[in-house]
C-alpha cells in the first residue's frame, strides 16, 4: 500500500481500475522526496441492494354485503421479520371500481367503498402497494387479493290491482288482475 503523498497523479481506466503515480512523500525507508512509483487499485463493483416484496393482506368487513351496503376494507402491508414497516400508499380495485390512493399508517390503511360500487356476485378485491421515497430502496411494489360476495338488496315489490270492469252490479262477475313487479323479479303466489 503506498504511503501518504501529495501532488500525485491519478486516473481511472475503462475497466474501472484506479491508477496512482508519483508525487512528493516518503519512500519505504522514510526518505522524503519525489516518488516515481505506480500503483493500480481494482475497485469493487457497485452492488445494487436487494429489495423485498412485502406481503399485502386484504380484509373486507363484513365478508358479504348487499348492493345497498357500504364496505370497509383494511389493507395491511408487511415487510416481514427484521424489516422496517413499509411506508407508501395503497389503492383498491374491483371490476370498474378504483379507490383513490390511501397513505399507509403503521403499515395499514382503511378504504371505504360506497354502497352500489361493486357488482353483484363474487367480487375480487385487489390492493396495490406503491412504496414512497422512504421505502422504495427497500421494497418492491406488491399486490394482495381477497373476495367479497355481493347480493341484491331486498326491495319492496310494486303491486298493481286492476279490476275489470271498473264498476259492477251485484249480479255481475268481477275479474281482478294483480301484477307484482320488482327488481328483482318476484316469485311466489298471491
PDB file of C-alpha atoms in Angstrom:
ATOM      1  CA  UNK A   1       0.000   0.000   0.000  1.00  0.00           C
ATOM      2  CA  UNK A   2       1.504   3.349  -0.930  1.00  0.00           C
ATOM      3  CA  UNK A   3       2.383   5.803   1.784  1.00  0.00           C
ATOM      4  CA  UNK A   4       0.905   9.280   2.159  1.00  0.00           C
ATOM      5  CA  UNK A   5       1.846  11.683  -0.605  1.00  0.00           C
ATOM      6  CA  UNK A   6       0.907  14.960  -2.201  1.00  0.00           C
ATOM      7  CA  UNK A   7       0.933  16.162  -5.791  1.00  0.00           C
ATOM      8  CA  UNK A   8       0.383  12.631  -7.133  1.00  0.00           C
ATOM      9  CA  UNK A   9      -1.400  11.983 -10.408  1.00  0.00           C
ATOM     10  CA  UNK A  10      -4.299   9.554 -10.636  1.00  0.00           C
ATOM     11  CA  UNK A  11      -6.890   8.360 -13.100  1.00  0.00           C
ATOM     12  CA  UNK A  12      -9.483   5.610 -13.643  1.00  0.00           C
ATOM     13  CA  UNK A  13      -9.227   3.435 -16.752  1.00  0.00           C
ATOM     14  CA  UNK A  14     -12.080   1.964 -18.820  1.00  0.00           C
ATOM     15  CA  UNK A  15     -12.003  -1.247 -16.730  1.00  0.00           C
ATOM     16  CA  UNK A  16     -12.656   0.682 -13.514  1.00  0.00           C
ATOM     17  CA  UNK A  17      -9.083   0.438 -12.172  1.00  0.00           C
ATOM     18  CA  UNK A  18      -7.707   3.409 -10.208  1.00  0.00           C
ATOM     19  CA  UNK A  19      -4.092   4.320 -11.072  1.00  0.00           C
ATOM     20  CA  UNK A  20      -1.808   6.421  -8.846  1.00  0.00           C
ATOM     21  CA  UNK A  21       1.706   7.587  -9.805  1.00  0.00           C
ATOM     22  CA  UNK A  22       4.436   9.705  -8.256  1.00  0.00           C
ATOM     23  CA  UNK A  23       4.063  12.763  -6.070  1.00  0.00           C
ATOM     24  CA  UNK A  24       6.006  14.081  -3.065  1.00  0.00           C
ATOM     25  CA  UNK A  25       6.183  11.835   0.016  1.00  0.00           C
ATOM     26  CA  UNK A  26       8.300   9.250   1.849  1.00  0.00           C
ATOM     27  CA  UNK A  27       9.586   6.039   0.368  1.00  0.00           C
ATOM     28  CA  UNK A  28       9.665   2.689   2.201  1.00  0.00           C
ATOM     29  CA  UNK A  29      12.865   3.778   4.003  1.00  0.00           C
ATOM     30  CA  UNK A  30      11.303   7.002   5.337  1.00  0.00           C
ATOM     31  CA  UNK A  31      13.261   9.264   2.943  1.00  0.00           C
ATOM     32  CA  UNK A  32      11.278  12.306   1.726  1.00  0.00           C
ATOM     33  CA  UNK A  33      11.385  13.380  -1.873  1.00  0.00           C
ATOM     34  CA  UNK A  34       9.872  12.879  -5.301  1.00  0.00           C
ATOM     35  CA  UNK A  35       8.276   9.464  -5.797  1.00  0.00           C
ATOM     36  CA  UNK A  36       8.114   7.633  -9.130  1.00  0.00           C
ATOM     37  CA  UNK A  37       6.140   4.521  -8.140  1.00  0.00           C
ATOM     38  CA  UNK A  38       2.992   3.322  -9.976  1.00  0.00           C
ATOM     39  CA  UNK A  39       0.019   1.736  -8.183  1.00  0.00           C
ATOM     40  CA  UNK A  40      -3.109   0.111  -9.570  1.00  0.00           C
ATOM     41  CA  UNK A  41      -6.234  -0.472  -7.444  1.00  0.00           C
ATOM     42  CA  UNK A  42      -9.049  -2.721  -8.549  1.00  0.00           C
ATOM     43  CA  UNK A  43     -12.191  -1.019  -7.251  1.00  0.00           C
ATOM     44  CA  UNK A  44     -15.043  -3.270  -6.088  1.00  0.00           C
ATOM     45  CA  UNK A  45     -18.035  -3.412  -8.405  1.00  0.00           C
ATOM     46  CA  UNK A  46     -21.004  -1.355  -7.299  1.00  0.00           C
ATOM     47  CA  UNK A  47     -23.765  -3.526  -5.895  1.00  0.00           C
ATOM     48  CA  UNK A  48     -27.475  -2.937  -6.082  1.00  0.00           C
ATOM     49  CA  UNK A  49     -29.250  -3.679  -2.811  1.00  0.00           C
ATOM     50  CA  UNK A  50     -31.797  -6.478  -2.975  1.00  0.00           C
ATOM     51  CA  UNK A  51     -35.365  -5.317  -2.480  1.00  0.00           C
ATOM     52  CA  UNK A  52     -38.013  -7.264  -0.581  1.00  0.00           C
ATOM     53  CA  UNK A  53     -41.502  -7.886  -1.934  1.00  0.00           C
ATOM     54  CA  UNK A  54     -43.835  -7.220   1.008  1.00  0.00           C
ATOM     55  CA  UNK A  55     -46.962  -9.207   1.855  1.00  0.00           C
ATOM     56  CA  UNK A  56     -50.236  -7.359   1.170  1.00  0.00           C
ATOM     57  CA  UNK A  57     -53.238  -8.616   3.168  1.00  0.00           C
ATOM     58  CA  UNK A  58     -56.771  -7.531   2.189  1.00  0.00           C
ATOM     59  CA  UNK A  59     -59.520  -7.880   4.835  1.00  0.00           C
ATOM     60  CA  UNK A  60     -63.089  -6.816   3.898  1.00  0.00           C
ATOM     61  CA  UNK A  61     -65.651  -6.246   6.665  1.00  0.00           C
ATOM     62  CA  UNK A  62     -68.247  -7.761   6.567  1.00  0.00           C
ATOM     63  CA  UNK A  63     -67.434 -10.804   4.396  1.00  0.00           C
ATOM     64  CA  UNK A  64     -70.640 -10.396   2.334  1.00  0.00           C
ATOM     65  CA  UNK A  65     -72.844  -7.397   1.573  1.00  0.00           C
ATOM     66  CA  UNK A  66     -75.865  -6.374  -0.474  1.00  0.00           C
ATOM     67  CA  UNK A  67     -75.755  -3.731  -3.189  1.00  0.00           C
ATOM     68  CA  UNK A  68     -77.287  -1.306  -0.648  1.00  0.00           C
ATOM     69  CA  UNK A  69     -74.389  -1.680   1.831  1.00  0.00           C
ATOM     70  CA  UNK A  70     -71.030   0.077   2.007  1.00  0.00           C
ATOM     71  CA  UNK A  71     -67.884  -1.991   2.563  1.00  0.00           C
ATOM     72  CA  UNK A  72     -64.842  -1.281   4.754  1.00  0.00           C
ATOM     73  CA  UNK A  73     -61.563  -2.864   3.595  1.00  0.00           C
ATOM     74  CA  UNK A  74     -58.396  -2.947   5.728  1.00  0.00           C
ATOM     75  CA  UNK A  75     -55.149  -3.332   3.790  1.00  0.00           C
ATOM     76  CA  UNK A  76     -52.035  -4.368   5.744  1.00  0.00           C
ATOM     77  CA  UNK A  77     -48.543  -4.282   4.189  1.00  0.00           C
ATOM     78  CA  UNK A  78     -45.775  -6.214   5.981  1.00  0.00           C
ATOM     79  CA  UNK A  79     -42.090  -6.433   5.137  1.00  0.00           C
ATOM     80  CA  UNK A  80     -41.569  -9.497   7.327  1.00  0.00           C
ATOM     81  CA  UNK A  81     -39.427 -10.130  10.394  1.00  0.00           C
ATOM     82  CA  UNK A  82     -36.401  -7.886  10.722  1.00  0.00           C
ATOM     83  CA  UNK A  83     -37.539  -5.409   8.043  1.00  0.00           C
ATOM     84  CA  UNK A  84     -38.836  -1.890   8.675  1.00  0.00           C
ATOM     85  CA  UNK A  85     -42.555  -1.141   8.444  1.00  0.00           C
ATOM     86  CA  UNK A  86     -43.369  -0.305   4.808  1.00  0.00           C
ATOM     87  CA  UNK A  87     -44.432   3.257   4.008  1.00  0.00           C
ATOM     88  CA  UNK A  88     -46.230   4.456   0.904  1.00  0.00           C
ATOM     89  CA  UNK A  89     -49.787   4.109  -0.347  1.00  0.00           C
ATOM     90  CA  UNK A  90     -52.353   1.550  -1.467  1.00  0.00           C
ATOM     91  CA  UNK A  91     -55.202   1.600  -3.977  1.00  0.00           C
ATOM     92  CA  UNK A  92     -58.065  -0.874  -4.201  1.00  0.00           C
ATOM     93  CA  UNK A  93     -59.722  -2.100  -7.397  1.00  0.00           C
ATOM     94  CA  UNK A  94     -62.630  -4.416  -8.158  1.00  0.00           C
ATOM     95  CA  UNK A  95     -64.285  -4.536 -11.576  1.00  0.00           C
ATOM     96  CA  UNK A  96     -64.930  -0.919 -12.583  1.00  0.00           C
ATOM     97  CA  UNK A  97     -64.321   0.426  -9.057  1.00  0.00           C
ATOM     98  CA  UNK A  98     -60.952   2.044  -8.237  1.00  0.00           C
ATOM     99  CA  UNK A  99     -60.261   3.859  -4.978  1.00  0.00           C
ATOM    100  CA  UNK A 100     -58.001   6.846  -4.620  1.00  0.00           C
ATOM    101  CA  UNK A 101     -54.509   6.287  -3.179  1.00  0.00           C
ATOM    102  CA  UNK A 102     -54.584   5.983   0.619  1.00  0.00           C
ATOM    103  CA  UNK A 103     -51.407   6.573   2.661  1.00  0.00           C
ATOM    104  CA  UNK A 104     -50.311   3.769   4.987  1.00  0.00           C
ATOM    105  CA  UNK A 105     -50.141   4.495   8.708  1.00  0.00           C
ATOM    106  CA  UNK A 106     -48.148   1.930  10.665  1.00  0.00           C
ATOM    107  CA  UNK A 107     -48.316  -0.383   7.644  1.00  0.00           C
ATOM    108  CA  UNK A 108     -52.128  -0.331   7.318  1.00  0.00           C
ATOM    109  CA  UNK A 109     -54.830   1.661   5.550  1.00  0.00           C
ATOM    110  CA  UNK A 110     -58.628   1.502   5.542  1.00  0.00           C
ATOM    111  CA  UNK A 111     -60.593   2.064   2.354  1.00  0.00           C
ATOM    112  CA  UNK A 112     -64.368   2.574   2.444  1.00  0.00           C
ATOM    113  CA  UNK A 113     -66.257   1.512  -0.688  1.00  0.00           C
ATOM    114  CA  UNK A 114     -69.638   3.251  -1.120  1.00  0.00           C
ATOM    115  CA  UNK A 115     -72.823   1.180  -1.442  1.00  0.00           C
ATOM    116  CA  UNK A 116     -73.589   0.165  -5.020  1.00  0.00           C
ATOM    117  CA  UNK A 117     -69.947   0.417  -6.175  1.00  0.00           C
ATOM    118  CA  UNK A 118     -69.396  -3.343  -6.512  1.00  0.00           C
ATOM    119  CA  UNK A 119     -71.120  -5.660  -8.975  1.00  0.00           C
ATOM    120  CA  UNK A 120     -73.416  -8.431  -7.760  1.00  0.00           C
ATOM    121  CA  UNK A 121     -71.716 -11.812  -7.382  1.00  0.00           C
ATOM    122  CA  UNK A 122     -68.237 -12.800  -6.192  1.00  0.00           C
ATOM    123  CA  UNK A 123     -66.013  -9.723  -6.473  1.00  0.00           C
ATOM    124  CA  UNK A 124     -62.198  -9.890  -6.329  1.00  0.00           C
ATOM    125  CA  UNK A 125     -60.716  -7.035  -4.293  1.00  0.00           C
ATOM    126  CA  UNK A 126     -57.130  -6.241  -5.370  1.00  0.00           C
ATOM    127  CA  UNK A 127     -54.967  -3.935  -3.241  1.00  0.00           C
ATOM    128  CA  UNK A 128     -51.846  -2.485  -4.897  1.00  0.00           C
ATOM    129  CA  UNK A 129     -48.982  -1.197  -2.730  1.00  0.00           C
ATOM    130  CA  UNK A 130     -46.647   1.534  -4.001  1.00  0.00           C
ATOM    131  CA  UNK A 131     -43.620   2.371  -1.822  1.00  0.00           C
ATOM    132  CA  UNK A 132     -42.818   6.034  -1.174  1.00  0.00           C
ATOM    133  CA  UNK A 133     -39.306   7.548  -1.277  1.00  0.00           C
ATOM    134  CA  UNK A 134     -38.579   6.246   2.240  1.00  0.00           C
ATOM    135  CA  UNK A 135     -39.334   2.619   1.292  1.00  0.00           C
ATOM    136  CA  UNK A 136     -38.505   2.483  -2.431  1.00  0.00           C
ATOM    137  CA  UNK A 137     -34.921   1.318  -1.823  1.00  0.00           C
ATOM    138  CA  UNK A 138     -36.152  -1.484   0.471  1.00  0.00           C
ATOM    139  CA  UNK A 139     -39.466  -2.669  -1.021  1.00  0.00           C
ATOM    140  CA  UNK A 140     -40.893  -3.575  -4.423  1.00  0.00           C
ATOM    141  CA  UNK A 141     -44.461  -2.743  -5.370  1.00  0.00           C
ATOM    142  CA  UNK A 142     -46.825  -5.590  -4.460  1.00  0.00           C
ATOM    143  CA  UNK A 143     -50.462  -6.693  -4.637  1.00  0.00           C
ATOM    144  CA  UNK A 144     -52.818  -8.756  -2.496  1.00  0.00           C
ATOM    145  CA  UNK A 145     -56.347 -10.030  -3.102  1.00  0.00           C
ATOM    146  CA  UNK A 146     -59.434 -11.260  -1.307  1.00  0.00           C
ATOM    147  CA  UNK A 147     -63.031 -11.814  -2.361  1.00  0.00           C
ATOM    148  CA  UNK A 148     -66.365 -10.296  -1.378  1.00  0.00           C
ATOM    149  CA  UNK A 149     -69.827 -11.693  -2.071  1.00  0.00           C
ATOM    150  CA  UNK A 150     -72.341  -9.045  -3.165  1.00  0.00           C
ATOM    151  CA  UNK A 151     -76.050  -9.906  -3.358  1.00  0.00           C
ATOM    152  CA  UNK A 152     -79.044  -7.869  -4.497  1.00  0.00           C
ATOM    153  CA  UNK A 153     -80.575  -5.651  -1.861  1.00  0.00           C
ATOM    154  CA  UNK A 154     -84.104  -6.616  -0.827  1.00  0.00           C
ATOM    155  CA  UNK A 155     -86.624  -4.180  -2.259  1.00  0.00           C
ATOM    156  CA  UNK A 156     -90.375  -3.855  -1.808  1.00  0.00           C
ATOM    157  CA  UNK A 157     -92.204  -5.055  -4.925  1.00  0.00           C
ATOM    158  CA  UNK A 158     -94.721  -2.917  -6.738  1.00  0.00           C
ATOM    159  CA  UNK A 159     -98.262  -4.350  -6.607  1.00  0.00           C
ATOM    160  CA  UNK A 160    -100.848  -3.184  -9.167  1.00  0.00           C
ATOM    161  CA  UNK A 161    -104.522  -4.247  -8.821  1.00  0.00           C
ATOM    162  CA  UNK A 162    -106.720  -3.786 -11.902  1.00  0.00           C
ATOM    163  CA  UNK A 163    -110.483  -4.637 -11.645  1.00  0.00           C
ATOM    164  CA  UNK A 164    -112.430  -5.394 -14.812  1.00  0.00           C
ATOM    165  CA  UNK A 165    -114.970  -3.976 -15.389  1.00  0.00           C
ATOM    166  CA  UNK A 166    -114.338  -0.825 -13.347  1.00  0.00           C
ATOM    167  CA  UNK A 167    -117.856  -0.915 -11.829  1.00  0.00           C
ATOM    168  CA  UNK A 168    -120.384  -3.743 -11.478  1.00  0.00           C
ATOM    169  CA  UNK A 169    -123.765  -4.636 -10.039  1.00  0.00           C
ATOM    170  CA  UNK A 170    -124.305  -7.398  -7.534  1.00  0.00           C
ATOM    171  CA  UNK A 171    -125.359  -9.750 -10.296  1.00  0.00           C
ATOM    172  CA  UNK A 172    -122.149  -9.312 -12.350  1.00  0.00           C
ATOM    173  CA  UNK A 173    -118.850 -11.190 -12.045  1.00  0.00           C
ATOM    174  CA  UNK A 174    -115.684  -9.235 -11.370  1.00  0.00           C
ATOM    175  CA  UNK A 175    -112.251 -10.093 -12.715  1.00  0.00           C
ATOM    176  CA  UNK A 176    -109.281  -8.710 -10.804  1.00  0.00           C
ATOM    177  CA  UNK A 177    -105.761  -8.739 -12.276  1.00  0.00           C
ATOM    178  CA  UNK A 178    -102.922  -8.424  -9.774  1.00  0.00           C
ATOM    179  CA  UNK A 179     -99.424  -7.609 -11.098  1.00  0.00           C
ATOM    180  CA  UNK A 180     -96.339  -7.797  -8.895  1.00  0.00           C
ATOM    181  CA  UNK A 181     -93.080  -6.375 -10.262  1.00  0.00           C
ATOM    182  CA  UNK A 182     -89.510  -5.928  -8.982  1.00  0.00           C
ATOM    183  CA  UNK A 183     -86.482  -5.720  -9.322  1.00  0.00           C
ATOM    184  CA  UNK A 184     -85.640  -8.406  -8.741  1.00  0.00           C
ATOM    185  CA  UNK A 185     -88.457 -10.287 -10.455  1.00  0.00           C
ATOM    186  CA  UNK A 186     -90.718 -11.540  -7.620  1.00  0.00           C
ATOM    187  CA  UNK A 187     -91.599 -15.217  -7.267  1.00  0.00           C
ATOM    188  CA  UNK A 188     -94.237 -16.906  -5.132  1.00  0.00           C
ATOM    189  CA  UNK A 189     -98.027 -16.819  -5.005  1.00  0.00           C
ATOM    190  CA  UNK A 190    -100.765 -14.224  -4.465  1.00  0.00           C
TER     191      UNK A 190
END
